[in-house]
CSV table of C-alpha atoms in Angstrom, one decimal:
chain,number,residue,atom,x,y,z
A,1,MET,CA,-28.9,-7.0,28.6
A,2,LYS,CA,-27.7,-6.9,25.0
A,3,THR,CA,-24.3,-8.4,24.1
A,4,MET,CA,-21.6,-6.2,22.6
A,5,LEU,CA,-20.5,-7.6,19.2
A,6,ASN,CA,-17.2,-7.1,17.5
A,7,ILE,CA,-17.7,-6.4,13.8
A,8,VAL,CA,-15.1,-5.9,11.0
A,9,PHE,CA,-16.2,-3.6,8.2
A,10,SER,CA,-14.3,-3.5,4.9
A,11,THR,CA,-13.9,0.1,3.9
A,12,THR,CA,-11.3,2.8,3.2
A,13,ARG,CA,-10.2,5.9,5.1
A,14,GLN,CA,-8.7,9.0,3.6
A,15,TRP,CA,-9.0,7.6,0.1
A,16,ASN,CA,-12.5,7.8,-1.4
A,17,PRO,CA,-15.3,9.4,0.6
A,18,GLY,CA,-17.7,7.1,-1.2
A,19,ASP,CA,-16.5,4.1,0.8
A,20,GLU,CA,-17.1,6.1,4.0
A,21,PHE,CA,-20.6,7.0,2.9
A,22,ILE,CA,-21.3,3.3,2.3
A,23,LEU,CA,-20.0,2.4,5.8
A,24,ARG,CA,-22.2,5.1,7.3
A,25,GLY,CA,-25.2,3.5,5.6
A,26,VAL,CA,-24.3,0.0,6.8
A,27,ARG,CA,-23.9,1.3,10.4
A,28,ARG,CA,-27.3,3.0,10.0
A,29,ILE,CA,-28.8,-0.4,9.2
A,30,LEU,CA,-27.3,-2.0,12.3
A,31,ASP,CA,-28.2,0.9,14.5
A,32,SER,CA,-31.8,0.8,13.3
A,33,SER,CA,-31.8,-2.9,14.1
A,34,ASP,CA,-30.8,-2.2,17.7
A,35,ILE,CA,-27.5,-4.0,17.4
A,36,ILE,CA,-24.7,-2.8,19.6
A,37,TYR,CA,-21.1,-3.4,18.5
A,38,ASN,CA,-17.5,-2.3,18.4
A,39,ALA,CA,-16.7,-1.0,14.9
A,40,ILE,CA,-13.4,-2.3,13.5
A,41,ILE,CA,-12.2,-1.7,10.0
A,42,TYR,CA,-10.2,-3.5,7.3
A,43,ASN,CA,-8.8,-0.5,5.5
A,44,ARG,CA,-8.5,-1.0,1.8
A,45,ASN,CA,-6.7,2.4,1.2
A,46,PRO,CA,-4.1,1.7,-1.5
A,47,ASP,CA,-1.5,3.3,0.6
A,48,ILE,CA,-2.0,0.5,3.1
A,49,ARG,CA,-3.2,-2.4,1.0
A,50,SER,CA,-1.7,-3.6,-2.3
A,51,MET,CA,-3.8,-4.9,-5.1
A,52,HIS,CA,-1.6,-8.0,-5.1
A,53,GLN,CA,-1.2,-8.7,-1.4
A,54,ASP,CA,-0.1,-12.3,-2.0
A,55,ASN,CA,3.0,-11.0,-3.7
A,56,GLN,CA,4.2,-8.8,-0.9
A,57,LEU,CA,7.6,-9.8,0.5
A,58,PHE,CA,7.6,-7.8,3.8
A,59,LYS,CA,4.0,-7.4,4.8
A,60,LYS,CA,4.5,-9.4,8.0
A,61,TYR,CA,7.9,-7.9,8.9
A,62,LYS,CA,8.0,-6.1,12.2
A,63,VAL,CA,10.0,-3.0,12.6
A,64,THR,CA,12.0,-3.2,15.8
A,65,PRO,CA,12.3,-0.2,18.2
A,66,ASP,CA,16.1,0.1,17.5
A,67,PHE,CA,15.7,0.1,13.7
A,68,TRP,CA,17.2,3.6,13.5
A,69,LYS,CA,20.6,2.5,14.9
A,70,THR,CA,21.8,0.9,11.6
A,71,HIS,CA,22.2,2.7,8.3
A,72,GLU,CA,20.8,-0.3,6.4
A,73,MET,CA,17.5,-0.4,8.4
A,74,ARG,CA,17.0,3.3,8.1
A,75,ARG,CA,17.3,2.9,4.3
A,76,LEU,CA,14.9,0.0,4.2
A,77,GLU,CA,12.3,1.8,6.5
A,78,ALA,CA,12.5,4.9,4.3
A,79,ASN,CA,12.1,3.1,0.9
A,80,ILE,CA,10.2,-0.1,1.5
A,81,LYS,CA,6.8,-0.6,3.1
A,82,LEU,CA,7.6,-2.5,6.3
A,83,ASP,CA,5.1,-3.5,9.0
A,84,ALA,CA,1.5,-2.3,9.4
A,85,PHE,CA,0.8,0.7,11.5
A,86,ASP,CA,-2.7,1.7,10.6
A,87,ASN,CA,-5.3,1.5,13.3
A,88,SER,CA,-7.1,-1.3,11.5
A,89,VAL,CA,-7.0,-5.0,10.8
A,90,LYS,CA,-3.5,-6.2,9.9
A,91,PRO,CA,-2.4,-9.1,7.7
A,92,ASP,CA,-1.5,-11.1,10.8
A,93,SER,CA,-4.2,-9.8,13.2
A,94,ASN,CA,-5.6,-12.3,15.7
A,95,LEU,CA,-9.4,-12.0,15.0
A,96,SER,CA,-10.5,-14.8,17.3
A,97,PHE,CA,-12.6,-12.1,19.1
A,98,VAL,CA,-14.5,-11.0,16.0
A,99,ASP,CA,-18.1,-12.0,15.6
A,100,ALA,CA,-18.8,-10.9,12.0
A,101,VAL,CA,-17.3,-9.4,8.8
A,102,PHE,CA,-19.2,-7.0,6.6
A,103,LEU,CA,-18.3,-6.4,2.9
A,104,ALA,CA,-20.5,-3.6,1.6
A,105,GLY,CA,-21.4,-1.5,-1.4
A,106,THR,CA,-18.1,-1.6,-3.3
A,107,PRO,CA,-16.6,-3.2,-6.5
A,108,GLU,CA,-13.6,-4.2,-4.2
A,109,TRP,CA,-15.4,-7.1,-2.5
A,110,CYS,CA,-13.6,-10.0,-4.0
A,111,ASN,CA,-10.5,-8.5,-5.7
A,112,GLY,CA,-6.8,-8.6,-4.7
A,113,ARG,CA,-7.1,-5.9,-2.1
A,114,THR,CA,-9.3,-8.2,0.0
A,115,ASN,CA,-6.9,-11.2,-0.1
A,116,ASP,CA,-5.7,-10.6,3.5
A,117,LEU,CA,-9.3,-10.3,4.7
A,118,TYR,CA,-10.5,-13.6,3.1
A,119,GLN,CA,-7.4,-15.4,4.6
A,120,LEU,CA,-8.4,-14.1,8.0
A,121,ILE,CA,-12.1,-15.2,7.4
A,122,GLU,CA,-10.8,-18.6,6.6
A,123,ARG,CA,-8.3,-18.8,9.5
A,124,TYR,CA,-10.8,-17.8,12.2
A,125,ASN,CA,-14.0,-19.2,10.5
A,126,LEU,CA,-15.7,-15.7,10.6
A,127,PRO,CA,-19.3,-15.2,9.5
A,128,LEU,CA,-19.5,-13.1,6.4
A,129,TYR,CA,-22.2,-10.6,5.5
A,130,ILE,CA,-22.2,-9.0,2.0
A,131,LEU,CA,-24.4,-5.9,1.6
A,132,GLY,CA,-25.0,-4.0,-1.6
A,133,VAL,CA,-21.9,-4.9,-3.5
A,134,GLY,CA,-21.5,-4.2,-7.2
A,135,GLY,CA,-19.0,-3.9,-10.1
A,136,GLY,CA,-19.4,-7.4,-11.3
A,137,TYR,CA,-18.0,-10.7,-10.1
A,138,LEU,CA,-14.3,-11.4,-10.7
A,139,PRO,CA,-12.9,-13.3,-7.7
A,140,TYR,CA,-9.2,-12.8,-7.3
A,141,LYS,CA,-8.7,-16.3,-6.1
A,142,GLU,CA,-10.8,-19.5,-6.2
A,143,GLU,CA,-10.4,-19.7,-2.4
A,144,PHE,CA,-12.7,-16.7,-2.0
A,145,ILE,CA,-15.7,-18.5,-3.6
A,146,PRO,CA,-16.7,-20.9,-0.8
A,147,HIS,CA,-16.8,-18.0,1.7
A,148,ILE,CA,-18.9,-15.9,-0.7
A,149,ARG,CA,-21.2,-18.9,-1.2
A,150,ASN,CA,-21.6,-19.4,2.6
A,151,ALA,CA,-22.3,-15.7,3.3
A,152,LYS,CA,-25.0,-15.2,5.9
A,153,LEU,CA,-26.4,-12.4,3.9
A,154,PHE,CA,-25.9,-11.4,0.3
A,155,THR,CA,-27.3,-8.3,-1.4
A,156,VAL,CA,-26.1,-6.5,-4.5
A,157,ARG,CA,-26.7,-3.0,-5.7
A,158,ASP,CA,-27.0,-3.3,-9.5
A,159,GLU,CA,-28.7,-5.7,-11.9
A,160,ASP,CA,-25.6,-6.5,-14.0
A,161,THR,CA,-23.8,-7.9,-10.9
A,162,TYR,CA,-27.0,-9.6,-9.8
A,163,GLN,CA,-27.4,-11.4,-13.2
A,164,THR,CA,-23.7,-12.4,-13.3
A,165,LEU,CA,-24.1,-13.9,-9.8
A,166,LEU,CA,-27.2,-15.8,-10.8
A,167,ASP,CA,-25.3,-17.2,-13.8
A,168,ASN,CA,-22.7,-18.4,-11.3
A,169,ASP,CA,-25.3,-20.2,-9.2
A,170,PHE,CA,-25.5,-17.6,-6.4
A,171,SER,CA,-28.8,-16.3,-4.9
A,172,PRO,CA,-28.3,-12.7,-4.0
A,173,THR,CA,-31.0,-10.1,-3.3
A,174,LEU,CA,-31.2,-6.9,-5.3
A,175,LEU,CA,-31.3,-3.8,-3.1
A,176,PRO,CA,-29.9,-0.2,-3.5
A,177,CYS,CA,-26.4,0.6,-2.2
A,178,PRO,CA,-26.3,1.3,1.5
A,179,ALA,CA,-24.8,4.7,0.8
A,180,LEU,CA,-28.4,5.8,0.2
A,181,LEU,CA,-28.9,5.6,4.0
A,182,SER,CA,-25.8,7.5,4.9
A,183,ALA,CA,-27.0,11.1,5.6
A,184,PRO,CA,-28.2,11.8,9.1
A,185,TYR,CA,-30.9,14.2,7.9
A,186,GLU,CA,-32.9,15.1,4.7
A,187,LYS,CA,-33.7,18.2,2.8
A,188,ASN,CA,-37.0,18.9,1.0
A,189,VAL,CA,-36.0,20.5,-2.3
A,190,GLU,CA,-38.8,22.7,-3.6
A,191,ASP,CA,-36.8,24.8,-6.1
A,192,VAL,CA,-33.4,24.6,-7.8
A,193,LYS,CA,-31.5,27.6,-6.8
A,194,THR,CA,-28.0,26.0,-6.9
A,195,ILE,CA,-26.7,23.2,-9.0
A,196,GLY,CA,-23.7,21.2,-7.8
A,197,LEU,CA,-21.3,19.9,-10.5
A,198,ILE,CA,-19.3,17.0,-9.2
A,199,PHE,CA,-15.8,17.3,-10.8
A,200,GLN,CA,-13.3,14.5,-11.5
A,201,GLY,CA,-9.8,14.7,-12.7
A,202,THR,CA,-7.9,12.3,-15.0
A,203,VAL,CA,-5.7,9.5,-13.9
A,204,ASP,CA,-2.7,11.6,-15.1
A,205,ASP,CA,-3.8,14.6,-13.0
A,206,THR,CA,-4.7,12.7,-9.9
A,207,VAL,CA,-3.9,9.0,-9.2
A,208,LEU,CA,-4.7,5.6,-10.4
A,209,TRP,CA,-8.1,4.2,-9.2
A,210,ASN,CA,-9.3,7.7,-8.3
A,211,GLY,CA,-9.2,9.5,-11.7
A,212,CYS,CA,-11.1,9.0,-14.9
A,213,THR,CA,-10.0,8.5,-18.5
A,214,ASN,CA,-9.1,11.4,-20.8
A,215,GLU,CA,-12.3,10.6,-22.8
A,216,THR,CA,-14.5,10.9,-19.8
A,217,TYR,CA,-12.7,14.1,-18.6
A,218,ASP,CA,-13.1,15.8,-22.0
A,219,TYR,CA,-16.8,14.9,-22.1
A,220,LEU,CA,-17.3,16.0,-18.5
A,221,THR,CA,-15.7,19.4,-18.9
A,222,SER,CA,-17.4,20.1,-22.2
A,223,THR,CA,-20.8,19.1,-20.8
A,224,PHE,CA,-20.3,21.2,-17.7
A,225,ASN,CA,-19.5,24.2,-19.9
A,226,GLU,CA,-22.7,23.7,-21.9
A,227,ILE,CA,-24.7,23.3,-18.7
A,228,ILE,CA,-23.3,26.5,-17.3
A,229,ASN,CA,-23.9,28.4,-20.5
A,230,LYS,CA,-27.5,27.2,-20.7
A,231,PHE,CA,-28.5,27.6,-17.0
A,232,HIS,CA,-26.3,30.3,-15.5
A,233,ASP,CA,-28.9,33.0,-15.9
A,234,LYS,CA,-31.4,31.3,-13.5
A,235,HIS,CA,-29.2,29.1,-11.3
A,236,HIS,CA,-26.0,29.3,-9.3
A,237,PHE,CA,-23.3,26.7,-9.5
A,238,LYS,CA,-20.9,25.1,-7.1
A,239,ILE,CA,-18.1,22.7,-8.1
A,240,ILE,CA,-17.6,19.7,-5.8
A,241,CYS,CA,-14.4,17.7,-5.6
A,242,HIS,CA,-13.8,14.4,-3.7
A,243,TYR,CA,-10.1,14.2,-4.1
A,244,ILE,CA,-7.4,16.8,-3.2
A,245,ASP,CA,-5.6,16.8,-6.5
A,246,GLU,CA,-8.8,17.9,-8.2
A,247,VAL,CA,-9.1,21.2,-6.3
A,248,LEU,CA,-6.5,23.2,-8.2
A,249,ILE,CA,-7.6,21.9,-11.6
A,250,ALA,CA,-11.3,22.8,-10.8
A,251,LYS,CA,-10.2,26.3,-9.5
A,252,GLN,CA,-8.3,26.9,-12.8
A,253,LEU,CA,-11.3,25.8,-14.9
A,254,TYR,CA,-14.0,27.5,-12.9
A,255,PRO,CA,-12.4,30.6,-11.2
A,256,GLU,CA,-15.8,32.3,-10.8
A,257,TYR,CA,-17.4,29.5,-8.7
A,258,ASP,CA,-16.9,28.1,-5.2
A,259,ILE,CA,-14.8,24.9,-5.2
A,260,LEU,CA,-16.0,22.7,-2.3
A,261,TYR,CA,-13.8,19.9,-0.9
A,262,SER,CA,-13.0,18.4,2.5
A,263,TYR,CA,-10.6,15.7,3.8
A,264,ASN,CA,-13.5,14.6,6.2
A,265,SER,CA,-16.2,12.6,4.5
A,266,ASP,CA,-18.7,13.8,7.2
A,267,ASP,CA,-18.4,17.3,5.8
A,268,TYR,CA,-19.9,16.3,2.5
A,269,PHE,CA,-23.4,16.1,3.8
A,270,GLY,CA,-23.1,19.9,4.6
A,271,ILE,CA,-21.5,20.4,1.1
A,272,TYR,CA,-24.2,18.5,-0.8
A,273,SER,CA,-27.1,20.0,1.3
A,274,SER,CA,-25.9,23.5,0.0
A,275,VAL,CA,-27.1,22.6,-3.5
A,276,ASP,CA,-30.5,21.5,-4.9
A,277,LEU,CA,-29.4,19.3,-7.8
A,278,VAL,CA,-26.2,17.4,-8.5
A,279,ILE,CA,-24.7,16.3,-11.8
A,280,GLY,CA,-21.5,14.4,-12.2
A,281,PRO,CA,-19.6,11.1,-12.6
A,282,ARG,CA,-18.9,10.1,-9.0
A,283,VAL,CA,-21.4,7.4,-8.1
A,284,HIS,CA,-21.3,8.1,-4.4
A,285,GLY,CA,-21.5,11.8,-4.8
A,286,ILE,CA,-24.9,11.1,-6.4
A,287,GLY,CA,-25.5,8.6,-3.5
A,288,ALA,CA,-24.7,11.0,-0.7
A,289,ALA,CA,-26.9,13.7,-2.3
A,290,ALA,CA,-29.7,11.2,-2.7
A,291,SER,CA,-29.5,10.3,0.9
A,292,LEU,CA,-30.2,13.9,1.7
A,293,GLY,CA,-33.2,14.0,-0.6
A,294,ILE,CA,-31.3,15.9,-3.4
A,295,PRO,CA,-31.9,14.5,-6.9
A,296,GLY,CA,-29.0,13.7,-9.2
A,297,ILE,CA,-28.0,13.1,-12.8
A,298,ALA,CA,-25.2,10.6,-13.1
A,299,ILE,CA,-22.6,10.7,-15.9
A,300,SER,CA,-21.8,7.0,-16.3
A,301,HIS,CA,-18.3,6.1,-17.5
A,302,ASP,CA,-17.8,2.5,-16.3
A,303,LEU,CA,-19.6,-0.5,-14.8
A,304,ARG,CA,-20.3,1.3,-11.6
A,305,GLY,CA,-22.7,3.8,-13.2
A,306,VAL,CA,-25.8,1.6,-13.1
A,307,THR,CA,-25.6,1.7,-9.3
A,308,CYS,CA,-27.2,5.2,-9.5
A,309,LYS,CA,-30.5,3.6,-10.5
A,310,GLY,CA,-30.7,2.7,-6.8
A,311,PHE,CA,-30.4,6.4,-6.0
A,312,LEU,CA,-33.3,7.2,-8.4
A,313,ALA,CA,-30.9,9.2,-10.5
A,314,GLU,CA,-31.2,9.9,-14.2
A,315,ILE,CA,-28.2,8.4,-16.0
A,316,ILE,CA,-26.4,9.7,-19.0
A,317,THR,CA,-23.5,8.0,-20.6
A,318,VAL,CA,-20.2,9.5,-21.9
A,319,GLY,CA,-20.9,10.5,-25.5
A,320,ASP,CA,-24.6,11.3,-25.1
A,321,ASP,CA,-25.8,14.1,-27.2
A,322,SER,CA,-25.7,17.5,-25.5
A,323,ALA,CA,-29.3,18.4,-26.5
A,324,HIS,CA,-30.5,15.2,-24.8
A,325,VAL,CA,-28.6,16.2,-21.6
A,326,ILE,CA,-29.9,19.7,-21.5
A,327,ASN,CA,-33.5,18.5,-22.0
A,328,LEU,CA,-33.1,15.9,-19.2
A,329,ILE,CA,-31.8,18.5,-16.8
A,330,GLN,CA,-34.7,20.8,-17.6
A,331,ASN,CA,-37.1,18.0,-17.0
A,332,VAL,CA,-35.5,17.2,-13.6
A,333,ILE,CA,-35.6,20.9,-12.6
A,334,GLU,CA,-39.3,21.2,-13.5
A,335,ASN,CA,-40.1,18.1,-11.3
A,336,ILE,CA,-37.7,18.7,-8.5
A,337,THR,CA,-40.2,18.8,-5.6
A,338,ARG,CA,-41.7,15.4,-6.5
A,339,ARG,CA,-38.3,13.9,-7.1
A,340,SER,CA,-37.0,15.0,-3.8
A,341,GLN,CA,-40.0,13.7,-1.9
A,342,ASP,CA,-39.8,10.4,-3.8
A,343,LEU,CA,-36.1,10.1,-2.8
A,344,ILE,CA,-36.9,10.5,0.9
A,345,VAL,CA,-39.6,7.9,0.8
A,346,HIS,CA,-37.4,5.6,-1.1
A,347,LYS,CA,-34.6,6.0,1.4
A,348,TYR,CA,-36.7,4.9,4.4
A,349,LYS,CA,-38.3,2.1,2.3
A,350,THR,CA,-34.8,0.8,1.6
A,351,LEU,CA,-33.8,1.1,5.3
A,352,GLU,CA,-36.9,-0.9,6.3
A,353,ALA,CA,-36.0,-3.6,3.8
A,354,TYR,CA,-32.4,-3.9,5.1
A,355,THR,CA,-33.6,-3.8,8.7
A,356,LYS,CA,-36.0,-6.7,8.1
A,357,ILE,CA,-33.2,-8.8,6.6
A,358,ILE,CA,-30.8,-8.1,9.4
A,359,SER,CA,-33.4,-8.8,12.1
A,360,ASN,CA,-34.1,-12.2,10.4
A,361,ILE,CA,-30.4,-13.1,10.3
A,362,GLU,CA,-30.0,-12.6,14.0
A,363,LEU,CA,-26.4,-11.5,14.5
A,364,LYS,CA,-24.9,-13.4,17.4
A,365,LYS,CA,-21.7,-13.6,19.5
A,366,ARG,CA,-19.3,-16.2,18.2
A,367,ASP,CA,-19.9,-18.3,21.4
A,368,ASP,CA,-23.7,-18.3,20.6
A,369,LEU,CA,-23.5,-19.2,16.9
A,370,ILE,CA,-25.2,-22.4,15.9
A,371,ALA,CA,-25.7,-24.0,12.5
A,372,GLU,CA,-29.2,-23.1,11.5
A,373,LYS,CA,-31.0,-22.1,8.3
A,374,THR,CA,-33.0,-19.0,8.0
A,375,LYS,CA,-36.3,-19.5,9.9
A,376,ASN,CA,-39.8,-19.1,8.7
A,377,GLN,CA,-39.1,-17.0,5.6
A,378,THR,CA,-36.3,-16.6,3.1
A,379,ILE,CA,-34.6,-13.3,2.5
A,380,HIS,CA,-36.4,-13.1,-0.8
A,381,ASP,CA,-39.8,-13.4,1.0
A,382,LEU,CA,-38.9,-10.7,3.4
A,383,VAL,CA,-38.1,-8.1,0.7
A,384,SER,CA,-40.7,-9.2,-1.9
A,385,ASN,CA,-43.2,-6.7,-0.6
A,386,ALA,CA,-40.6,-3.9,-0.9
A,387,ASN,CA,-41.0,-4.0,-4.7
A,388,PHE,CA,-37.7,-2.4,-5.9
A,389,GLU,CA,-38.2,-3.7,-9.5
A,390,TYR,CA,-39.1,-0.2,-10.7
A,391,LEU,CA,-35.5,0.9,-10.1
A,392,PHE,CA,-34.2,-1.5,-12.8
A,393,GLN,CA,-37.0,-2.0,-15.3
A,394,ASN,CA,-35.3,0.1,-18.0
A,395,ASN,CA,-31.9,-1.4,-17.3
A,396,PRO,CA,-31.2,-4.3,-19.7
A,397,LEU,CA,-29.6,-7.4,-18.5
A,398,GLU,CA,-27.2,-7.6,-21.5
A,399,LYS,CA,-23.8,-6.0,-20.9
A,400,THR,CA,-22.8,-3.2,-23.3
A,401,SER,CA,-19.8,-3.6,-25.5
A,402,ARG,CA,-18.0,-1.0,-23.3
A,403,GLU,CA,-18.6,-3.2,-20.2
A,404,ILE,CA,-17.5,-6.4,-21.9
A,405,GLU,CA,-14.3,-4.7,-23.1
A,406,PHE,CA,-13.7,-3.3,-19.6
A,407,GLU,CA,-14.0,-6.8,-18.1
A,408,ARG,CA,-11.8,-8.3,-20.7
A,409,LYS,CA,-9.1,-5.7,-20.1
A,410,TYR,CA,-9.4,-6.0,-16.3
A,411,GLU,CA,-8.9,-9.8,-16.5
A,412,GLN,CA,-5.9,-9.4,-18.9
A,413,GLN,CA,-4.3,-6.8,-16.7
A,414,ARG,CA,-4.8,-9.1,-13.7
A,415,LYS,CA,-3.1,-12.0,-15.5
A,416,ASP,CA,-0.2,-9.8,-16.7
A,417,GLY,CA,0.3,-8.4,-13.2
A,418,GLN,CA,0.5,-11.9,-11.8
A,419,VAL,CA,3.1,-12.9,-14.4
A,420,LEU,CA,5.1,-9.7,-13.7
A,421,ALA,CA,4.9,-10.2,-10.0
A,422,ASP,CA,6.1,-13.8,-10.3
A,423,MET,CA,9.0,-12.7,-12.5
A,424,TYR,CA,10.1,-10.0,-10.0
A,425,GLN,CA,9.9,-12.4,-7.1
A,426,SER,CA,12.0,-15.0,-8.9
A,427,GLU,CA,14.5,-12.3,-9.8
A,428,ILE,CA,14.7,-11.1,-6.1
A,429,GLN,CA,15.2,-14.7,-4.9
A,430,SER,CA,18.0,-15.2,-7.5
A,431,LEU,CA,19.7,-12.0,-6.5
A,432,ASP,CA,19.5,-12.8,-2.9
A,433,LYS,CA,21.1,-16.2,-3.4
A,434,MET,CA,23.9,-14.6,-5.5
A,435,TYR,CA,24.6,-12.0,-2.8
A,436,GLN,CA,24.5,-14.5,0.0
A,437,SER,CA,27.0,-16.7,-1.9
A,438,GLU,CA,29.3,-13.7,-2.5
A,439,ILE,CA,29.1,-12.6,1.1
A,440,GLN,CA,29.8,-16.1,2.4
A,441,ALA,CA,32.8,-16.3,0.0
A,442,ILE,CA,34.2,-13.1,1.4
A,443,LYS,CA,33.8,-14.2,5.0
A,444,ASN,CA,35.6,-17.5,4.2
A,445,SER,CA,38.5,-15.7,2.5
A,446,ARG,CA,41.9,-15.4,4.1
A,447,SER,CA,41.9,-11.6,3.9
A,448,TRP,CA,38.6,-11.4,5.8
A,449,LYS,CA,40.0,-13.6,8.6
A,450,VAL,CA,43.3,-11.7,8.7
A,451,THR,CA,41.6,-8.3,9.0
A,452,SER,CA,39.2,-9.4,11.7
A,453,PRO,CA,41.2,-7.8,14.6
A,454,LEU,CA,41.3,-4.5,12.7
A,455,ARG,CA,37.5,-4.5,12.3
A,456,THR,CA,37.0,-5.2,16.0
A,457,VAL,CA,39.3,-2.3,17.0
A,458,SER,CA,37.5,-0.1,14.5
A,459,LYS,CA,34.1,-0.9,16.1
A,460,ILE,CA,35.5,-0.1,19.6
A,461,LEU,CA,36.9,3.2,18.4
A,462,ARG,CA,33.6,4.2,16.8
A,463,LYS,CA,31.8,3.4,20.0
A,464,ILE,CA,34.2,5.5,22.1
A,465,ILE,CA,33.9,8.4,19.7
A,466,THR,CA,30.1,8.2,19.6
A,467,ASN,CA,29.9,8.1,23.5
A,468,ARG,CA,32.2,11.1,23.6
A,469,HIS,CA,29.9,13.1,21.3
A,470,ILE,CA,26.9,12.2,23.5
A,471,VAL,CA,28.6,13.2,26.7
A,472,THR,CA,30.2,16.5,25.4
A,473,GLY,CA,27.4,17.4,23.0
A,474,LYS,CA,30.1,17.9,20.3
């Protein structure tokens, strides 16, 4: 009889469907490996997890059942994040029952939003598995590095991240993002009747971390207009949104076309299967479509864009000449049947490679874990026959100036944020000391002691009045 494992997956819910596509892909790998488990999540949704968790003042505060009885607590509960209520791993969760932690397919695999998770990995000595991560290597804390180095499994989804990790003396394996495995079925595309344009709003129109820059938005909308003008006679169009704030904007820009959106990430497989080709900037929109066998053309606007090589997508970059874009689309349309077939084969080839790795790792219950090195073959030997090099052969190892500048700005913002957080925390502590001192001075004053009987009588009267209102209903 197989043993039920308890596995924590780092993901998001109700934030970015791309993270949920990735999780579906990871679970497909485990299911195909005949592993049975309870799925637990560490939810990185920004509404739940701060980017700088180590600076949170109240993250372990517990709201008591009677918090509503005092005006002060009602004000605090309404205006400050207190306690953790999400049905997921909490900062102080006891994870002694957990057998493994999976970080998968995301740039948020060693940043500030994972700080709580790495602390829990350290506290409970949890085995870590890293699958198909990307977006570079910028650990938020030095303390993360030993856990990353001791990961039982380590695969990355793009060559830039792969090369950066090699430069830092890691030995990851290069495989496509697990989102490629997310769809429960495939579609054989034989003709392009409908083109799906994946829309994205700006940071100003949506929210931080889910929107794009004004430069990307301007290029995206102008390119979409040119595509529609060029191909509308022979092809239908649908506009696909991943985030709620984009729906109204898309509807205003494209009133003659269907705008497709859902709060439920599972619905996107139906949405994407209603088109035959996708074009847009959202990496995992391209990935979800690829999992269905639907070819894509990615519009790359940051470090994540190269991930789409693993989805066999063509990649254009913000600023590319419109004539080049139109010719590329035309070429993809003309070869759509072969591209769709290649995608489906590529999907199952990737699943086989991941399944071989997982079966060699031998996930075990905590009680059964023993210190052992990988037997017989290394992970590299297992996937050497998979021959995924063709995905990346045209992808140079050198970072572009845009990527270098992006990393520089990210690191500077991280340092500035830390300085600002330290300053705020110092100020809060200073104010707290000042107020405590003033309160103590008041309590020690003669007037406070003299009026003590009056305050006692006042409390008794308020209680009598409150009880009367409850009894009489007035």
